mmCIF file of C-alpha atoms in Angstrom:
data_model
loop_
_atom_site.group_PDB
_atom_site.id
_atom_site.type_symbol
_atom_site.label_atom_id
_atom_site.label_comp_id
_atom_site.label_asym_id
_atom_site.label_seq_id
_atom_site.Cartn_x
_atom_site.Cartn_y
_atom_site.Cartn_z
ATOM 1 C CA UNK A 229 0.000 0.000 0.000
ATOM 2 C CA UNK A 230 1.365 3.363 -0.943
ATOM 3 C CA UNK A 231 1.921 6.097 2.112
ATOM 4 C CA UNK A 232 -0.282 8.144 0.691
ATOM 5 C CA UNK A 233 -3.266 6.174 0.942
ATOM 6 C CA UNK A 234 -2.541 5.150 4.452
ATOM 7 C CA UNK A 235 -2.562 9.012 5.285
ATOM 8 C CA UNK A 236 -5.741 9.222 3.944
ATOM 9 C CA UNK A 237 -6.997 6.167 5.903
ATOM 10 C CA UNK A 238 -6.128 7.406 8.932
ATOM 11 C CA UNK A 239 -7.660 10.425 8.028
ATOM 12 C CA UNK A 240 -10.719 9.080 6.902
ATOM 13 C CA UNK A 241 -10.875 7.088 10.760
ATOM 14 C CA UNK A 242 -10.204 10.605 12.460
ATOM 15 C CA UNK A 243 -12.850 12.737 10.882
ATOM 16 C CA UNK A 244 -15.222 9.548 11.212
ATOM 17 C CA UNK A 245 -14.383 9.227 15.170
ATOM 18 C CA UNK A 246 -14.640 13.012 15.515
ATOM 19 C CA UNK A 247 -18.095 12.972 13.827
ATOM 20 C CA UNK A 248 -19.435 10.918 16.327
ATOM 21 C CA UNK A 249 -17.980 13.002 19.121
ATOM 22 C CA UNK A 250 -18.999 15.762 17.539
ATOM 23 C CA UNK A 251 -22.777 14.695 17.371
ATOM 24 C CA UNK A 252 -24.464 15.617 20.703
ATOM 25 C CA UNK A 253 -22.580 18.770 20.807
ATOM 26 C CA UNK A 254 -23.778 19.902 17.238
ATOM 27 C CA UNK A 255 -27.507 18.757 18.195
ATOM 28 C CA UNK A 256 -27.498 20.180 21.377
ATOM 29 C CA UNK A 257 -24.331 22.796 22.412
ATOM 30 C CA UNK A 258 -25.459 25.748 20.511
ATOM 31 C CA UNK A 259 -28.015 28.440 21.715
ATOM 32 C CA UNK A 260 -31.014 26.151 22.082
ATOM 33 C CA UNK A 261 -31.665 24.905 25.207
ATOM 34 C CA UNK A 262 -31.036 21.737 26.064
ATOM 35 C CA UNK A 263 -34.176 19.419 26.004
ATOM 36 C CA UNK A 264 -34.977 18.037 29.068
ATOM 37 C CA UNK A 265 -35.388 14.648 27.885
ATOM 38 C CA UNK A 266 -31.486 15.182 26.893
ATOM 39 C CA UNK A 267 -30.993 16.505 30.245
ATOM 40 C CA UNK A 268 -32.727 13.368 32.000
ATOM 41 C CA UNK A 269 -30.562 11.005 29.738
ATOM 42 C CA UNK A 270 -27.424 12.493 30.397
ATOM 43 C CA UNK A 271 -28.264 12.351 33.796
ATOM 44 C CA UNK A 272 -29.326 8.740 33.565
ATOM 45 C CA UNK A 273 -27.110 7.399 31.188
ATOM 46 C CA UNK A 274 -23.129 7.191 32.857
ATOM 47 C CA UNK A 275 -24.614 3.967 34.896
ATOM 48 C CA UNK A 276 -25.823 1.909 31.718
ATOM 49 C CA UNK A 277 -22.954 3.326 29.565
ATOM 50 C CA UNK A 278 -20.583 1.845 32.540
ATOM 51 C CA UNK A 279 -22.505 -1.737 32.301
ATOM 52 C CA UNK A 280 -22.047 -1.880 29.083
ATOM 53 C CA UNK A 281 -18.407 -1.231 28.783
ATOM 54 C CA UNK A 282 -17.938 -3.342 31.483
ATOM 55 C CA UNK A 283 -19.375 -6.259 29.150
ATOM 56 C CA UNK A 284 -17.333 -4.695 26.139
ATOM 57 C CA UNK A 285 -14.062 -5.809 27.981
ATOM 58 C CA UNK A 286 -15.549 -9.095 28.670
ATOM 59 C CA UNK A 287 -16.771 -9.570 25.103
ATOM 60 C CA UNK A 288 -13.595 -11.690 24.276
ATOM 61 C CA UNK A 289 -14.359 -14.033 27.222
ATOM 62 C CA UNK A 290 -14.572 -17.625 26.102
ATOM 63 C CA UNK A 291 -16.706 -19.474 28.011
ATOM 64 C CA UNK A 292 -16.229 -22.477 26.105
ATOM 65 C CA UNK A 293 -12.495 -22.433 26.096
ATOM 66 C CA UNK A 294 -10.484 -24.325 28.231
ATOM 67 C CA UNK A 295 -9.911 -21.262 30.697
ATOM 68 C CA UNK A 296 -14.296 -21.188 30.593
ATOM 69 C CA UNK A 297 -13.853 -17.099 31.007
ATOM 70 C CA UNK A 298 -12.885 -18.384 34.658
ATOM 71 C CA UNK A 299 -9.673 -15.530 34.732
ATOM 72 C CA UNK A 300 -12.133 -12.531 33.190
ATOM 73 C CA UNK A 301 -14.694 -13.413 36.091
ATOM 74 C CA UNK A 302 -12.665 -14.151 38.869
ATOM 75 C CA UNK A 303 -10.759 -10.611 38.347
ATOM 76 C CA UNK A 304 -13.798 -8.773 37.953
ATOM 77 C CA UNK A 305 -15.029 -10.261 41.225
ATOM 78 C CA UNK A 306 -11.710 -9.387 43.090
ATOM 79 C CA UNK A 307 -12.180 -5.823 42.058
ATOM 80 C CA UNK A 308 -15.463 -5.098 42.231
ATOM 81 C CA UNK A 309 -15.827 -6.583 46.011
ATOM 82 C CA UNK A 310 -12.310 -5.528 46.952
ATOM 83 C CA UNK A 311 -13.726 -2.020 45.798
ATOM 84 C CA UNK A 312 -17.067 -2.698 47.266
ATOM 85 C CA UNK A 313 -15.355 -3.063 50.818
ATOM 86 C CA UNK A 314 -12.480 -0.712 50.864
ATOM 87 C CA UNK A 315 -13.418 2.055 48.027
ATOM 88 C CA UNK A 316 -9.871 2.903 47.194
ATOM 89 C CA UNK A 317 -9.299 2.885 42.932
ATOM 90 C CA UNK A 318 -6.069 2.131 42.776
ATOM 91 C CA UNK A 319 -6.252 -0.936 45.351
ATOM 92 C CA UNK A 320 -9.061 -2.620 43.641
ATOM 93 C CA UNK A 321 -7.384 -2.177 40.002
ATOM 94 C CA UNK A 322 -3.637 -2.927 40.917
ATOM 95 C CA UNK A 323 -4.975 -6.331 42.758
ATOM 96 C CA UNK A 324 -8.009 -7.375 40.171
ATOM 97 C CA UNK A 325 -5.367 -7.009 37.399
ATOM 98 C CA UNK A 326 -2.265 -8.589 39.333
ATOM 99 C CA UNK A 327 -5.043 -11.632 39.922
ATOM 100 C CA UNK A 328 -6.214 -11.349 36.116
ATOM 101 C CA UNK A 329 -2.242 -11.451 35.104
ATOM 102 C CA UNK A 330 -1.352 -14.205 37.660
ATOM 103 C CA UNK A 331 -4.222 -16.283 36.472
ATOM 104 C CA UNK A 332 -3.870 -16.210 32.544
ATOM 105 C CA UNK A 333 0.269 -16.645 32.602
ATOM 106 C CA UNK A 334 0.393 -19.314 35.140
ATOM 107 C CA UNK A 335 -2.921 -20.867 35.443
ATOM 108 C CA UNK A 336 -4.268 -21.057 32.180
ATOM 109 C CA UNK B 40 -3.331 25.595 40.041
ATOM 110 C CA UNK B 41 -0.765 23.011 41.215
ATOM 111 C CA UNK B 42 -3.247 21.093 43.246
ATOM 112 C CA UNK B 43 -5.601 20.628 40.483
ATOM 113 C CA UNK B 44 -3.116 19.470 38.723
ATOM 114 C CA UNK B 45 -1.802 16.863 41.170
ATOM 115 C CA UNK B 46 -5.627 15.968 41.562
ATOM 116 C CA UNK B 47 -6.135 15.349 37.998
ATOM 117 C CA UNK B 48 -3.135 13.564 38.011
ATOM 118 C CA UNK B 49 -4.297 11.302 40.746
ATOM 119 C CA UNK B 50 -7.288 10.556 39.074
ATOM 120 C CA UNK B 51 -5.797 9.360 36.133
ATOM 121 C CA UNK B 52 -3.374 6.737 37.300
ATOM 122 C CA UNK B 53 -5.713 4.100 36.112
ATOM 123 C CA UNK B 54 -5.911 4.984 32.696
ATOM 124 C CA UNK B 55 -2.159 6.030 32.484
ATOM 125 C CA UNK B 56 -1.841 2.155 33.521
ATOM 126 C CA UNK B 57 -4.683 0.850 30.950
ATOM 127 C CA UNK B 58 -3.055 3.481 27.838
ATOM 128 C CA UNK B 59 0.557 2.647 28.594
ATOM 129 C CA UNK B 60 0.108 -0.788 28.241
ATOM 130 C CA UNK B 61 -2.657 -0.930 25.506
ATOM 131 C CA UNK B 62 -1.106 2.034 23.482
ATOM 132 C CA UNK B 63 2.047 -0.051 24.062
ATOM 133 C CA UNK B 64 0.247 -2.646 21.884
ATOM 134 C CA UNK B 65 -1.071 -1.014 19.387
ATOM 135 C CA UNK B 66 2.525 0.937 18.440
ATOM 136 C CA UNK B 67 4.070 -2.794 18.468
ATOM 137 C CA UNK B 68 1.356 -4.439 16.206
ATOM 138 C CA UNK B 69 1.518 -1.657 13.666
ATOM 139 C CA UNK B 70 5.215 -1.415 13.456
ATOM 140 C CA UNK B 71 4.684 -5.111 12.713
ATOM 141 C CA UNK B 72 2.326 -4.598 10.172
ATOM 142 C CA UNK B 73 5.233 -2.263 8.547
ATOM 143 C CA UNK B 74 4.346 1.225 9.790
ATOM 144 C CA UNK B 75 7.353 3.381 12.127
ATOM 145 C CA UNK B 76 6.341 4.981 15.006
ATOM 146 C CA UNK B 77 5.314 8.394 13.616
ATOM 147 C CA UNK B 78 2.372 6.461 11.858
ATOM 148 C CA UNK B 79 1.758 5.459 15.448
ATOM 149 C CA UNK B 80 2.449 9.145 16.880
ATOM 150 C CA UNK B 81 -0.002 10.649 13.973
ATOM 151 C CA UNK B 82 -2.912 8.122 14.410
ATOM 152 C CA UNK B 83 -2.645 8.884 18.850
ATOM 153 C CA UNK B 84 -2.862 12.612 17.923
ATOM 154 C CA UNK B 85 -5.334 13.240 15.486
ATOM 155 C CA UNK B 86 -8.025 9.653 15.705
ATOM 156 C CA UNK B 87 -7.270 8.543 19.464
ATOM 157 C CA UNK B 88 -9.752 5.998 20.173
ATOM 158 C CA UNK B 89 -8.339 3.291 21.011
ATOM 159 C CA UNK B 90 -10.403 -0.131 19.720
ATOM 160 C CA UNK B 91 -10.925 1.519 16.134
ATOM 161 C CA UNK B 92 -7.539 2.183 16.329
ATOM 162 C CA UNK B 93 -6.766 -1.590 16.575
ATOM 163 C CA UNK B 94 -9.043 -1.779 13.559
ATOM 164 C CA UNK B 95 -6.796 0.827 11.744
ATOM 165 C CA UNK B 96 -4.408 -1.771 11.985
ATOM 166 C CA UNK B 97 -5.990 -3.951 10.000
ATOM 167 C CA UNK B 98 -6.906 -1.414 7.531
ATOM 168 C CA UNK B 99 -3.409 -0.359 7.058
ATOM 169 C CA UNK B 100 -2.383 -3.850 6.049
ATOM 170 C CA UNK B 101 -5.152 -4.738 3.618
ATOM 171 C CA UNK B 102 -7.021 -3.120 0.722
ATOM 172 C CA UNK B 103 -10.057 -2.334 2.482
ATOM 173 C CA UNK B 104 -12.069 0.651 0.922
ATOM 174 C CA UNK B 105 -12.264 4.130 2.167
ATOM 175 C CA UNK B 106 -16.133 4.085 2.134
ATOM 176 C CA UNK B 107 -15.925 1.019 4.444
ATOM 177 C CA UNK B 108 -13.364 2.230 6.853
ATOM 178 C CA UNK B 109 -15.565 5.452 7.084
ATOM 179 C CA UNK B 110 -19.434 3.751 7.757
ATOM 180 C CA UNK B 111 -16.824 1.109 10.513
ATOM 181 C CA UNK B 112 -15.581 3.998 12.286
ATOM 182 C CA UNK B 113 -18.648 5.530 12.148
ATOM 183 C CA UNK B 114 -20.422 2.642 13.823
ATOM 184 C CA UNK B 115 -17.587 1.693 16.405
ATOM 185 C CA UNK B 116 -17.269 4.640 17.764
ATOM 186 C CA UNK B 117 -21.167 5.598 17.529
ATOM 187 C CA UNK B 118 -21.125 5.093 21.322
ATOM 188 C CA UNK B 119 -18.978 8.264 21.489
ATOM 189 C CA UNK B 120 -22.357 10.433 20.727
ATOM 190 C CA UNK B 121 -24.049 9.104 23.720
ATOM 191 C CA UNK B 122 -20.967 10.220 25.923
ATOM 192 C CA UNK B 123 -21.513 13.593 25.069
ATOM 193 C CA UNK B 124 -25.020 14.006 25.885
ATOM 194 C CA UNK B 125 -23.338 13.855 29.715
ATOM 195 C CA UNK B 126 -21.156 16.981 29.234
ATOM 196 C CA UNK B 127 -23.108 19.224 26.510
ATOM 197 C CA UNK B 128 -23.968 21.956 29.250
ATOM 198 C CA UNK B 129 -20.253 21.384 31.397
ATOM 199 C CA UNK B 130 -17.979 21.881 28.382
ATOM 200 C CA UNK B 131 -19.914 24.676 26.611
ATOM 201 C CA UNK B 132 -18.884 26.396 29.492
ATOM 202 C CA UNK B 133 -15.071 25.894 29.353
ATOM 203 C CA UNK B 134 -12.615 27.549 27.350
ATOM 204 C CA UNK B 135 -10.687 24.365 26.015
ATOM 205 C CA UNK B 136 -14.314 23.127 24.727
ATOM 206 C CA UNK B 137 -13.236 22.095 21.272
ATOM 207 C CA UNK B 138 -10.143 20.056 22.924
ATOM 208 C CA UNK B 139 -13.055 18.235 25.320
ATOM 209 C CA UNK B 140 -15.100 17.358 22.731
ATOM 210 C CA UNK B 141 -12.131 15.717 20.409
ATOM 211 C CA UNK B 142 -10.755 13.870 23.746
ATOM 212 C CA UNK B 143 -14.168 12.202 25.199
ATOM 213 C CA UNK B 144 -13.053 8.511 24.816
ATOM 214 C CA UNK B 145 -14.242 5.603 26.665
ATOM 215 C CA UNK B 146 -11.835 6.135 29.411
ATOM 216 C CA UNK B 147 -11.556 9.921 30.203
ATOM 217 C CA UNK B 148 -15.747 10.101 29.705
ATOM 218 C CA UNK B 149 -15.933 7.270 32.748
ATOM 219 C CA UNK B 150 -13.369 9.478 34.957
ATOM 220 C CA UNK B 151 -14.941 13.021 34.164
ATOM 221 C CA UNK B 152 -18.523 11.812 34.651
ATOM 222 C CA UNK B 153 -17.618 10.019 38.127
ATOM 223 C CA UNK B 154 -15.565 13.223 39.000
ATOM 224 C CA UNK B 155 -16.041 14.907 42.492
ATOM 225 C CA UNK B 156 -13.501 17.796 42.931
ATOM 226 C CA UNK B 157 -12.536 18.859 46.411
ATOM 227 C CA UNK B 158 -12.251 22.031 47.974
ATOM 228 C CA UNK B 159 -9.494 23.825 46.550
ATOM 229 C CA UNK B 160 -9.576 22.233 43.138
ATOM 230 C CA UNK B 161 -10.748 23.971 40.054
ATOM 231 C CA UNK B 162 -13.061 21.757 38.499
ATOM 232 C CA UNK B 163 -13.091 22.962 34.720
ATOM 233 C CA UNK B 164 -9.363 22.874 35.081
ATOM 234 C CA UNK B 165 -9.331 19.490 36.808
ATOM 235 C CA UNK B 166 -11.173 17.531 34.175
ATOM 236 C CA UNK B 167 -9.496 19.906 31.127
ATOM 237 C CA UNK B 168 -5.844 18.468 32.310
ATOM 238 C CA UNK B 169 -7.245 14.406 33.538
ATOM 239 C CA UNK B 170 -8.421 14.673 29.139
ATOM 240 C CA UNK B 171 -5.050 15.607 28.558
ATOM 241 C CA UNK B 172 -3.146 13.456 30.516
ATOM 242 C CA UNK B 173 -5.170 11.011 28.969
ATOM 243 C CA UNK B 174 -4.347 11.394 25.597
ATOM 244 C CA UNK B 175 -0.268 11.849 26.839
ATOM 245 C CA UNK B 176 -0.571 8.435 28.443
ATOM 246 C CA UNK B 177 -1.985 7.087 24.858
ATOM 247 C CA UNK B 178 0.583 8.764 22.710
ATOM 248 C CA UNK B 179 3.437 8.244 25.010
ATOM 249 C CA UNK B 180 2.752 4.529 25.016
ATOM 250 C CA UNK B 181 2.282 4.514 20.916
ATOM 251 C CA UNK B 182 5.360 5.787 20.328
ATOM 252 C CA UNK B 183 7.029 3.758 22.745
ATOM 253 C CA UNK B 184 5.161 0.508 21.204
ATOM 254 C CA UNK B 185 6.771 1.352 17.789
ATOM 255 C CA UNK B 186 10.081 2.594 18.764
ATOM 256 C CA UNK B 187 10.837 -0.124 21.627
ATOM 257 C CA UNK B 188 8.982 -3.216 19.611
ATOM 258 C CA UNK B 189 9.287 -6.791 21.690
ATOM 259 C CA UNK B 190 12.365 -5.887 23.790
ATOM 260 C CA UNK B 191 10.265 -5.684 27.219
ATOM 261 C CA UNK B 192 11.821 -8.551 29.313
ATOM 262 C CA UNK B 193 8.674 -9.720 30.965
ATOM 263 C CA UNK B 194 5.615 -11.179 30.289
ATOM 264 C CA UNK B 195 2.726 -8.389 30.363
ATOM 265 C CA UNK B 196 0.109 -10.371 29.180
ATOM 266 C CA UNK B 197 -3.154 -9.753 30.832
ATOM 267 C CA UNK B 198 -2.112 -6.117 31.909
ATOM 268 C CA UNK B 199 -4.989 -4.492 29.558
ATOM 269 C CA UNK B 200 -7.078 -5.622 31.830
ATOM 270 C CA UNK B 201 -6.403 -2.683 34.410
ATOM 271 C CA UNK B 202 -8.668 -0.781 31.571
ATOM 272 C CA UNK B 203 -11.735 -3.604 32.677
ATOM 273 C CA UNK B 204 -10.694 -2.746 36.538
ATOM 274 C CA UNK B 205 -11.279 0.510 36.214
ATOM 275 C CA UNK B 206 -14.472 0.150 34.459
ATOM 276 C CA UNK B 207 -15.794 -2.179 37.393
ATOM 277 C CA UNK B 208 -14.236 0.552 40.406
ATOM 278 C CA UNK B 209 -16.842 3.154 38.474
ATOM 279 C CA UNK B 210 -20.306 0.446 38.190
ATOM 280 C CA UNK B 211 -19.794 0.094 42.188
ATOM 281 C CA UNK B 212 -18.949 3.514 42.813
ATOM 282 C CA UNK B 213 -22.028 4.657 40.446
ATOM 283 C CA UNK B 214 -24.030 2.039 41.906
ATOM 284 C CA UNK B 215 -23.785 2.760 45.677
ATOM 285 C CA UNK B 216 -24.725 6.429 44.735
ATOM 286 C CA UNK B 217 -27.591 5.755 42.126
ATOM 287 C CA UNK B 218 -30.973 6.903 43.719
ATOM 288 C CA UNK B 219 -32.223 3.706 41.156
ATOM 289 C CA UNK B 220 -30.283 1.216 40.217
ATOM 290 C CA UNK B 221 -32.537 0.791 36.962
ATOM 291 C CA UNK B 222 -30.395 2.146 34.334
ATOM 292 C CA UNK B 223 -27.262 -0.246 35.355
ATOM 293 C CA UNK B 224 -29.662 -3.098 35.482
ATOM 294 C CA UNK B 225 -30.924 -2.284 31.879
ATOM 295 C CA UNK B 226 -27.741 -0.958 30.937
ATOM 296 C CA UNK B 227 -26.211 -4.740 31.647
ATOM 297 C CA UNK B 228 -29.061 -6.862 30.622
ATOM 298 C CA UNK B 229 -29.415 -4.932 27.535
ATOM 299 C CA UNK B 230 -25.969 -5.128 26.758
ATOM 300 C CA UNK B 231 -25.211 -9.228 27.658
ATOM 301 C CA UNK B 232 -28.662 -9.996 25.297
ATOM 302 C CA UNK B 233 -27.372 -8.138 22.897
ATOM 303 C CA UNK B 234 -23.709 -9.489 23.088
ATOM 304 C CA UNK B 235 -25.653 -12.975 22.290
ATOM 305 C CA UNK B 236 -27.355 -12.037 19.813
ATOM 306 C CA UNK B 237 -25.314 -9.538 17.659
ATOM 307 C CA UNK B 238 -21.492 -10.669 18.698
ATOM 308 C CA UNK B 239 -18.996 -8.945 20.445
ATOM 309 C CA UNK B 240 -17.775 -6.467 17.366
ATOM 310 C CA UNK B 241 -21.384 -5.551 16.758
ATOM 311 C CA UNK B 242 -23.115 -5.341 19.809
ATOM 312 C CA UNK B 243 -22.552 -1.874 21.569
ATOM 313 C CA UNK B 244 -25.050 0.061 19.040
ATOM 314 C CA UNK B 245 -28.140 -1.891 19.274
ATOM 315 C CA UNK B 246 -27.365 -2.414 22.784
ATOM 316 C CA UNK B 247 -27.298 1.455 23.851
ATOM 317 C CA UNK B 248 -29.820 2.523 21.457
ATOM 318 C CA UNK B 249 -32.496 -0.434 23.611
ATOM 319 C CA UNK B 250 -31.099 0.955 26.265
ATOM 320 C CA UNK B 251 -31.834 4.798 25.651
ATOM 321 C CA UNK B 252 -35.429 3.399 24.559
ATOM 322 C CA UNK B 253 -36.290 1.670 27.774
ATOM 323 C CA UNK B 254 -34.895 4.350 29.664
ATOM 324 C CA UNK B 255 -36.842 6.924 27.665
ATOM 325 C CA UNK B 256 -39.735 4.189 28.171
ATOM 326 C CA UNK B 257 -39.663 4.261 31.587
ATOM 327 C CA UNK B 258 -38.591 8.370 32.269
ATOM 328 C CA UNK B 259 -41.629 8.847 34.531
ATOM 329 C CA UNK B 260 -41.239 5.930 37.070
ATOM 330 C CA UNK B 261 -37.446 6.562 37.190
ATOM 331 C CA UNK B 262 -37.509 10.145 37.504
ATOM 332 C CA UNK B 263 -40.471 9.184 40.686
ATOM 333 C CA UNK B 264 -37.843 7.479 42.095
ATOM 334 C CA UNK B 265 -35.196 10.031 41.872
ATOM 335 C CA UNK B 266 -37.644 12.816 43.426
ATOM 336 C CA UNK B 267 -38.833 10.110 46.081
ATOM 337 C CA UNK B 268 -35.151 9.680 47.528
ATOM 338 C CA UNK B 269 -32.840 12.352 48.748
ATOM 339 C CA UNK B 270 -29.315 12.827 46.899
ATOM 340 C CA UNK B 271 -26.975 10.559 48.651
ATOM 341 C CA UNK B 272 -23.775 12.730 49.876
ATOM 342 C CA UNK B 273 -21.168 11.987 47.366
ATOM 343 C CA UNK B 274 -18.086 10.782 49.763
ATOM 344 C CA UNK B 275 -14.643 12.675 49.374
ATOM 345 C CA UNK B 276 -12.298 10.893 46.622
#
């Protein structure tokens, strides 16, 4: 492939992402107020939007493997009831992902 | 000034963990697939997103057409329009608003919308410099992908998933403060049904956009419950 088109490829991907960034703000960020049923989502959304990144990460989970997804769940547990008990970030990242590490190089 | 600055630095330990390491892969597999560093450097300035930049990858080593790439992008990173609805009236006010609207990926929009700034801090300024950092983390790890290649002496596999870990720190922080815990429990369900059905490279469109429906479906009992309960007190970070 020539450099040229790879510029434009990669140009083509950044006005495409920026697009979609762009999209609520274009809608919604000039003069006109914002709609309340924009309001309420925004308001309502960062909780569903979080559960479903959550499953995003997770998406490459193979339950049918020989692992069964067993690492993916087991770290997710650590941190989310290591976070659940002792609310500090860092803590319940550093140990879910030293258990997630730990259990796909030397387990599985 | 220097507070803030340490706060939003702070805050974004997690992602300079999850970027480091991820951009760290993405600089490696495209120096594999024949591209220098710079290539990495320019795609971490001007797209940064990071899973269609993994699919930029792929682009870059085949033939696939520009009209293609475009309506991909478009739908990968169609989650990115929801994100915003969250910040339209925060960043209109801010000076660096074009900046905040370019840098709203999946990782700084989860730290600004869980952000509670202390006394002392300047919030605009708080959440303008975490979006920087941000992006830093991404490019510096890029660039360090390409330029350093496979000459890291230890195993790091499994270290992207500090970026899960951080997701999961957010749903229980979100969750103990929710007034309802409705939109996380559609949120999820929506989203595992739809991983079923659709697969996990086409999923997170129909997922949010059943989401936003039920949601918008069920805007009067949810909004009852938000009046019926007083605002938790949000605890100090």
């Amino acid at each position: 492939m020539t450099r040229e088109r790879a510029l434009i490829m990669i140009l083509v991907v950044a006005v495409c992402t920026l697009i979609t960034r762009l999209i609520p703000f274009v809608l919604f960020g000039g003069k006109r107020k914002v709609p309340k049923a924009v309001e309420y989502l925004g308001q309502i959304l960062p909780p569903a939007i979080m559960a479903t990144l959550v499953v995003y990460c997770l998406k490459g989970a193979d339950l049918f493997s020989a692992s069964h997804g067993i690492p993916e769940f087991a770290a997710v547990a650590v941190t989310a009831l290591l976070h659940a008990w002792k609310r500090n970030v860092l803590l319940s990242i550093a140990a879910g992902t030293l258990c997630y590490m730990f259990l796909v190089q030397a387990v599985f | 000034m220097k507070q803030t600055i340490r706060f939003a630095f702070y805050k974004s330990i997690p992602v300079l963990l999850g970027y480091v390491f991820l951009g760290f892969a993405f600089g490696l597999l495209l120096q594999e697939a024949g591209y220098s560093f710079w290539w990495a450097l320019l795609s971490s300035v001007i797209v940064y997103a990071g899973s269609i930049q993994f699919v930029l990858v792929d682009f870059l080593s085949g033939g696939t057409s520009l009209p293609v790439i475009a309506v991909m992008t478009l739908l990968i990173n169609s989650r990115h329009a929801f994100y915003g609805l969250s910040f339209v009236e925060k960043f209109r006010r801010m000076k660096t608003y074009p900046y905040m609207v370019f840098s709203l990926t999946d990782e700084t929009y989860s730290l600004l919308c869980s952000l509670k700034t202390p006394e002392g801090v300047d919030e605009k300024k708080a959440m303008f410099f975490i979006s920087l950092f941000d992006q830093l983390y991404w490019i510096g790890g890029s660039v360090l992908g390409g330029v350093l290649g496979q000459l890291l002496p230890f195993d790091m596999t499994g270290i992207d998933f500090a970026m899960t870990a951080l997701f999961v720190t957010i749903f229980v922080d979100q969750w103990r403060e929710a007034r309802t815990h409705l939109p996380a429990v559609i949120g999820l369900i929506s989203s595992v049904v739809c991983l079923l059905i659709f697969g996990g490279n086409n999923f997170i469109l129909p997922s949010l956009i059943i989401t936003v429906g039920l949601l918008m479906a069920l805007r009067n009992r949810i909004e009852g419950r938000i009046e019926k309960r007083p605002e938790r007190k949000a605890e100090e970070a």
